[in-house]
Amino acid sequence: MTREWKDKRTILLTMAGLLLMIPGMAIAQDNAKEEERVKESGNVMKELVNSSSGVPISVLNKAECVIVLPSVKKAGFIVGGSYGRGVMTCRGGENHNGPWSAPTMMQSSGGSFGLQAGGQATDFVVLVMNDKGARALMKGKAKLGADASIAAGPVGRDAEASTNASMTAEMLSYSRAQGVFAGVSLSGTSLGPDGTANEKLYGKKVDATEIIGGSAGPAPDSARQLLAVLTEKSPKNISKGK
């Protein structure tokens, strides 16, 4: 074998190896985006439950599921396409009285969502207060205010969901802009599982029901803070009948 042929073979083998690596690199990069979104959701939740003007623990204790939609900023600019994407975790068990589940990726669009964001870096948190609301979201995209009722959530550590709207709503929503938390209505917004993001995060096609039910596998490491905060602050569901 001539030296020239050896050199050509080396080049071809190197190129073949690089071509094989590219898909894996792309997958890893996609995974990184999803992992980062899960991590950021944990940061938002930590600040929300630890703030004196954040979500009341007494209200969180009655929630079946928690949805976090963190804002995404890059070099000072808001990444519009990243708005409305985040995670949902639910209490395990048939009656939602078990530990918090692995997160399913979620996406939101339309309605009040864009108006509430208003060009600012705004985080959104939605508490799902009953089983009907949780099932509506897991089945597919639900239009808030139509398929599931929603109201602005009460804020402050001593606040209670005492208004008629928040007492009967299936979901309570919150926003945070420039470090300030507030109850905000997201009526008209469509919200549901993000199947593509779930496939990237868990490495296989799984639906929200499988993830929440535990059959999709363990929660990713990126969810550690989110689940730890919820477990510490609200380990038990104290809503009626639980």
Short mmCIF file of C-alpha atoms in Angstrom, two decimals:
data_model
loop_
_atom_site.label_atom_id
_atom_site.label_comp_id
_atom_site.label_asym_id
_atom_site.label_seq_id
_atom_site.Cartn_x
_atom_site.Cartn_y
_atom_site.Cartn_z
CA MET A 1 0.00 0.00 0.00
CA THR A 2 1.47 3.35 -1.03
CA ARG A 3 1.88 6.25 1.34
CA GLU A 4 -0.49 8.32 -0.80
CA TRP A 5 -3.23 5.70 -0.47
CA LYS A 6 -2.65 5.52 3.31
CA ASP A 7 -3.04 9.28 3.56
CA LYS A 8 -6.26 9.20 1.53
CA ARG A 9 -7.65 6.39 3.67
CA THR A 10 -6.83 8.32 6.84
CA ILE A 11 -8.64 11.38 5.49
CA LEU A 12 -11.70 9.32 4.48
CA LEU A 13 -11.86 7.60 7.87
CA THR A 14 -11.58 10.97 9.65
CA MET A 15 -14.38 12.44 7.52
CA ALA A 16 -16.57 9.39 8.15
CA GLY A 17 -15.99 9.70 11.89
CA LEU A 18 -16.92 13.37 11.85
CA LEU A 19 -20.10 12.65 9.91
CA LEU A 20 -21.08 10.05 12.50
CA MET A 21 -20.43 12.51 15.33
CA ILE A 22 -22.49 15.39 13.91
CA PRO A 23 -25.96 13.92 14.66
CA GLY A 24 -24.89 13.12 18.21
CA MET A 25 -23.56 16.65 18.66
CA ALA A 26 -26.84 18.09 17.36
CA ILE A 27 -28.85 15.91 19.75
CA ALA A 28 -26.66 16.94 22.67
CA GLN A 29 -27.14 20.59 21.75
CA ASP A 30 -30.93 20.14 21.58
CA ASN A 31 -30.89 18.32 24.90
CA ALA A 32 -28.93 21.17 26.41
CA LYS A 33 -31.70 23.63 25.52
CA GLU A 34 -34.34 21.49 27.19
CA GLU A 35 -32.16 20.83 30.23
CA GLU A 36 -31.53 24.55 30.61
CA ARG A 37 -35.26 25.27 30.46
CA VAL A 38 -35.90 22.73 33.21
CA LYS A 39 -33.12 24.24 35.36
CA GLU A 40 -34.44 27.76 34.86
CA SER A 41 -37.92 26.58 35.86
CA GLY A 42 -36.42 25.42 39.15
CA ASN A 43 -34.84 28.84 39.69
CA VAL A 44 -38.14 30.62 39.04
CA MET A 45 -40.04 28.32 41.41
CA LYS A 46 -37.44 28.76 44.15
CA GLU A 47 -37.75 32.54 43.97
CA LEU A 48 -41.55 32.40 43.80
CA VAL A 49 -42.02 30.31 46.95
CA ASN A 50 -39.31 32.16 48.92
CA SER A 51 -40.56 35.66 48.12
CA SER A 52 -42.75 37.45 50.68
CA SER A 53 -44.88 38.61 47.74
CA GLY A 54 -44.85 35.28 45.93
CA VAL A 55 -47.29 32.37 45.85
CA PRO A 56 -48.82 31.61 49.28
CA ILE A 57 -47.73 28.18 50.53
CA SER A 58 -51.30 27.62 51.73
CA VAL A 59 -52.41 27.85 48.08
CA LEU A 60 -49.52 25.76 46.74
CA ASN A 61 -50.44 23.05 49.25
CA LYS A 62 -53.78 22.63 47.47
CA ALA A 63 -52.33 22.41 43.94
CA GLU A 64 -52.32 19.14 42.00
CA CYS A 65 -49.74 20.33 39.43
CA VAL A 66 -47.36 23.24 38.91
CA ILE A 67 -46.46 24.72 35.51
CA VAL A 68 -43.45 27.03 35.13
CA LEU A 69 -42.84 28.97 31.90
CA PRO A 70 -39.53 30.82 32.32
CA SER A 71 -38.48 33.67 30.08
CA VAL A 72 -35.35 33.25 27.99
CA LYS A 73 -32.96 36.14 27.41
CA LYS A 74 -29.83 36.11 25.30
CA ALA A 75 -27.31 38.96 25.22
CA GLY A 76 -29.95 41.31 26.62
CA PHE A 77 -32.57 40.45 24.02
CA ILE A 78 -35.71 38.40 24.59
CA VAL A 79 -35.82 35.24 22.49
CA GLY A 80 -39.39 35.38 21.21
CA GLY A 81 -39.57 31.75 20.08
CA SER A 82 -38.60 30.60 23.56
CA TYR A 83 -41.51 32.34 25.22
CA GLY A 84 -44.25 30.08 26.42
CA ARG A 85 -42.11 26.98 26.87
CA GLY A 86 -41.50 25.33 30.21
CA VAL A 87 -42.40 22.37 32.39
CA MET A 88 -45.22 20.83 34.40
CA THR A 89 -44.85 18.52 37.39
CA CYS A 90 -47.78 16.92 39.24
CA ARG A 91 -48.21 15.14 42.53
CA GLY A 92 -48.03 11.40 41.91
CA GLY A 93 -50.66 8.78 42.56
CA GLU A 94 -54.20 8.35 41.33
CA ASN A 95 -55.48 11.00 43.73
CA HIS A 96 -52.50 13.38 43.33
CA ASN A 97 -51.40 12.80 46.92
CA GLY A 98 -47.94 11.36 46.22
CA PRO A 99 -44.51 12.92 45.58
CA TRP A 100 -43.90 15.43 42.78
CA SER A 101 -43.39 13.75 39.40
CA ALA A 102 -40.73 14.02 36.72
CA PRO A 103 -41.46 17.11 34.60
CA THR A 104 -43.23 17.05 31.25
CA MET A 105 -42.24 19.82 28.85
CA MET A 106 -45.03 22.30 28.08
CA GLN A 107 -45.73 25.01 25.52
CA SER A 108 -48.06 27.98 25.48
CA SER A 109 -49.28 30.25 22.74
CA GLY A 110 -51.80 32.90 21.81
CA GLY A 111 -54.37 34.76 23.84
CA SER A 112 -53.15 36.92 26.70
CA PHE A 113 -49.72 35.35 26.82
CA GLY A 114 -48.00 37.67 24.36
CA LEU A 115 -49.80 40.72 25.75
CA GLN A 116 -48.77 39.91 29.31
CA ALA A 117 -45.15 39.37 28.24
CA GLY A 118 -45.20 42.81 26.64
CA GLY A 119 -41.62 42.65 25.39
CA GLN A 120 -40.23 42.16 28.90
CA ALA A 121 -38.49 39.12 30.32
CA THR A 122 -41.53 37.68 32.11
CA ASP A 123 -41.81 34.35 33.92
CA PHE A 124 -45.18 32.64 34.33
CA VAL A 125 -46.29 30.08 36.91
CA VAL A 126 -49.64 28.27 36.80
CA LEU A 127 -51.02 26.22 39.69
CA VAL A 128 -53.43 23.48 38.61
CA MET A 129 -55.92 23.18 41.45
CA ASN A 130 -57.93 20.07 40.59
CA ASP A 131 -57.85 16.79 38.71
CA LYS A 132 -60.06 18.06 35.89
CA GLY A 133 -57.59 20.84 35.09
CA ALA A 134 -54.64 18.42 35.18
CA ARG A 135 -56.33 15.93 32.84
CA ALA A 136 -57.34 18.67 30.40
CA LEU A 137 -53.68 19.71 30.05
CA MET A 138 -52.26 16.20 29.74
CA LYS A 139 -54.72 15.20 27.00
CA GLY A 140 -53.52 17.94 24.66
CA LYS A 141 -53.63 21.67 24.15
CA ALA A 142 -56.27 23.23 26.40
CA LYS A 143 -57.58 26.73 25.87
CA LEU A 144 -57.51 28.44 29.25
CA GLY A 145 -60.81 30.02 30.13
CA ALA A 146 -62.68 27.64 27.81
CA ASP A 147 -61.40 24.07 28.30
CA ALA A 148 -60.19 24.92 31.81
CA SER A 149 -61.09 27.89 34.01
CA ILE A 150 -58.27 30.17 35.14
CA ALA A 151 -57.94 33.18 37.43
CA ALA A 152 -55.19 35.47 38.70
CA GLY A 153 -53.67 33.87 41.78
CA PRO A 154 -53.44 35.57 45.17
CA VAL A 155 -49.97 36.74 46.24
CA GLY A 156 -48.25 37.19 49.58
CA ARG A 157 -47.44 34.62 52.25
CA ASP A 158 -50.63 35.19 54.20
CA ALA A 159 -52.96 35.56 51.21
CA GLU A 160 -55.72 33.05 50.64
CA ALA A 161 -57.59 32.15 47.45
CA SER A 162 -60.65 33.88 48.88
CA THR A 163 -62.33 35.53 45.89
CA ASN A 164 -65.12 33.68 44.11
CA ALA A 165 -63.08 33.44 40.90
CA SER A 166 -59.98 31.97 42.49
CA MET A 167 -61.96 29.68 44.80
CA THR A 168 -63.66 27.96 41.86
CA ALA A 169 -60.96 28.24 39.16
CA GLU A 170 -59.22 25.07 37.98
CA MET A 171 -55.98 27.04 37.60
CA LEU A 172 -54.34 30.06 39.22
CA SER A 173 -51.71 32.02 37.30
CA TYR A 174 -48.82 34.25 38.32
CA SER A 175 -46.24 36.35 36.50
CA ARG A 176 -42.90 37.86 37.42
CA ALA A 177 -41.44 40.82 35.57
CA GLN A 178 -38.43 42.84 36.77
CA GLY A 179 -38.41 40.82 39.99
CA VAL A 180 -42.03 41.64 40.90
CA PHE A 181 -44.57 38.83 41.31
CA ALA A 182 -48.26 39.36 40.57
CA GLY A 183 -51.39 37.38 39.95
CA VAL A 184 -52.26 37.55 36.25
CA SER A 185 -55.01 36.07 34.10
CA LEU A 186 -53.91 34.04 31.07
CA SER A 187 -57.44 33.48 29.78
CA GLY A 188 -57.44 32.74 26.05
CA THR A 189 -53.99 31.17 26.11
CA SER A 190 -53.51 27.65 24.73
CA LEU A 191 -51.37 25.40 26.91
CA GLY A 192 -50.36 21.76 26.50
CA PRO A 193 -47.52 19.21 26.38
CA ASP A 194 -44.53 19.81 24.08
CA GLY A 195 -44.01 16.37 22.52
CA THR A 196 -40.86 17.30 20.60
CA ALA A 197 -39.20 18.73 23.70
CA ASN A 198 -40.18 15.66 25.75
CA GLU A 199 -38.58 13.38 23.18
CA LYS A 200 -35.36 15.41 23.33
CA LEU A 201 -35.32 15.49 27.14
CA TYR A 202 -36.08 11.80 27.72
CA GLY A 203 -34.41 10.40 24.59
CA LYS A 204 -37.56 8.64 23.35
CA LYS A 205 -41.14 9.35 22.37
CA VAL A 206 -43.18 9.70 25.54
CA ASP A 207 -46.40 11.51 26.34
CA ALA A 208 -47.24 13.68 29.33
CA THR A 209 -49.33 10.97 31.00
CA GLU A 210 -46.41 8.49 30.88
CA ILE A 211 -43.99 11.08 32.29
CA ILE A 212 -46.29 12.17 35.12
CA GLY A 213 -47.20 8.56 35.86
CA GLY A 214 -43.53 7.56 36.15
CA SER A 215 -43.37 5.03 33.32
CA ALA A 216 -41.14 7.26 31.16
CA GLY A 217 -38.22 6.88 33.53
CA PRO A 218 -36.65 8.97 36.31
CA ALA A 219 -36.59 12.76 36.32
CA PRO A 220 -33.52 14.30 34.63
CA ASP A 221 -30.80 15.78 36.85
CA SER A 222 -31.79 19.24 35.62
CA ALA A 223 -35.10 18.89 37.52
CA ARG A 224 -33.38 18.38 40.87
CA GLN A 225 -33.87 21.93 42.17
CA LEU A 226 -37.47 22.21 40.94
CA LEU A 227 -38.52 18.97 42.64
CA ALA A 228 -36.47 19.69 45.78
CA VAL A 229 -38.10 23.11 46.24
CA LEU A 230 -41.61 21.73 45.77
CA THR A 231 -40.92 18.76 48.06
CA GLU A 232 -39.53 21.02 50.78
CA LYS A 233 -42.21 23.70 50.60
CA SER A 234 -45.25 21.57 49.77
CA PRO A 235 -44.68 17.86 50.47
CA LYS A 236 -48.36 17.07 50.99
CA ASN A 237 -51.57 17.85 49.11
CA ILE A 238 -54.03 19.27 51.63
CA SER A 239 -56.90 20.01 49.25
CA LYS A 240 -60.29 18.57 50.14
CA GLY A 241 -60.50 14.80 50.08
CA LYS A 242 -56.72 14.23 49.91
#
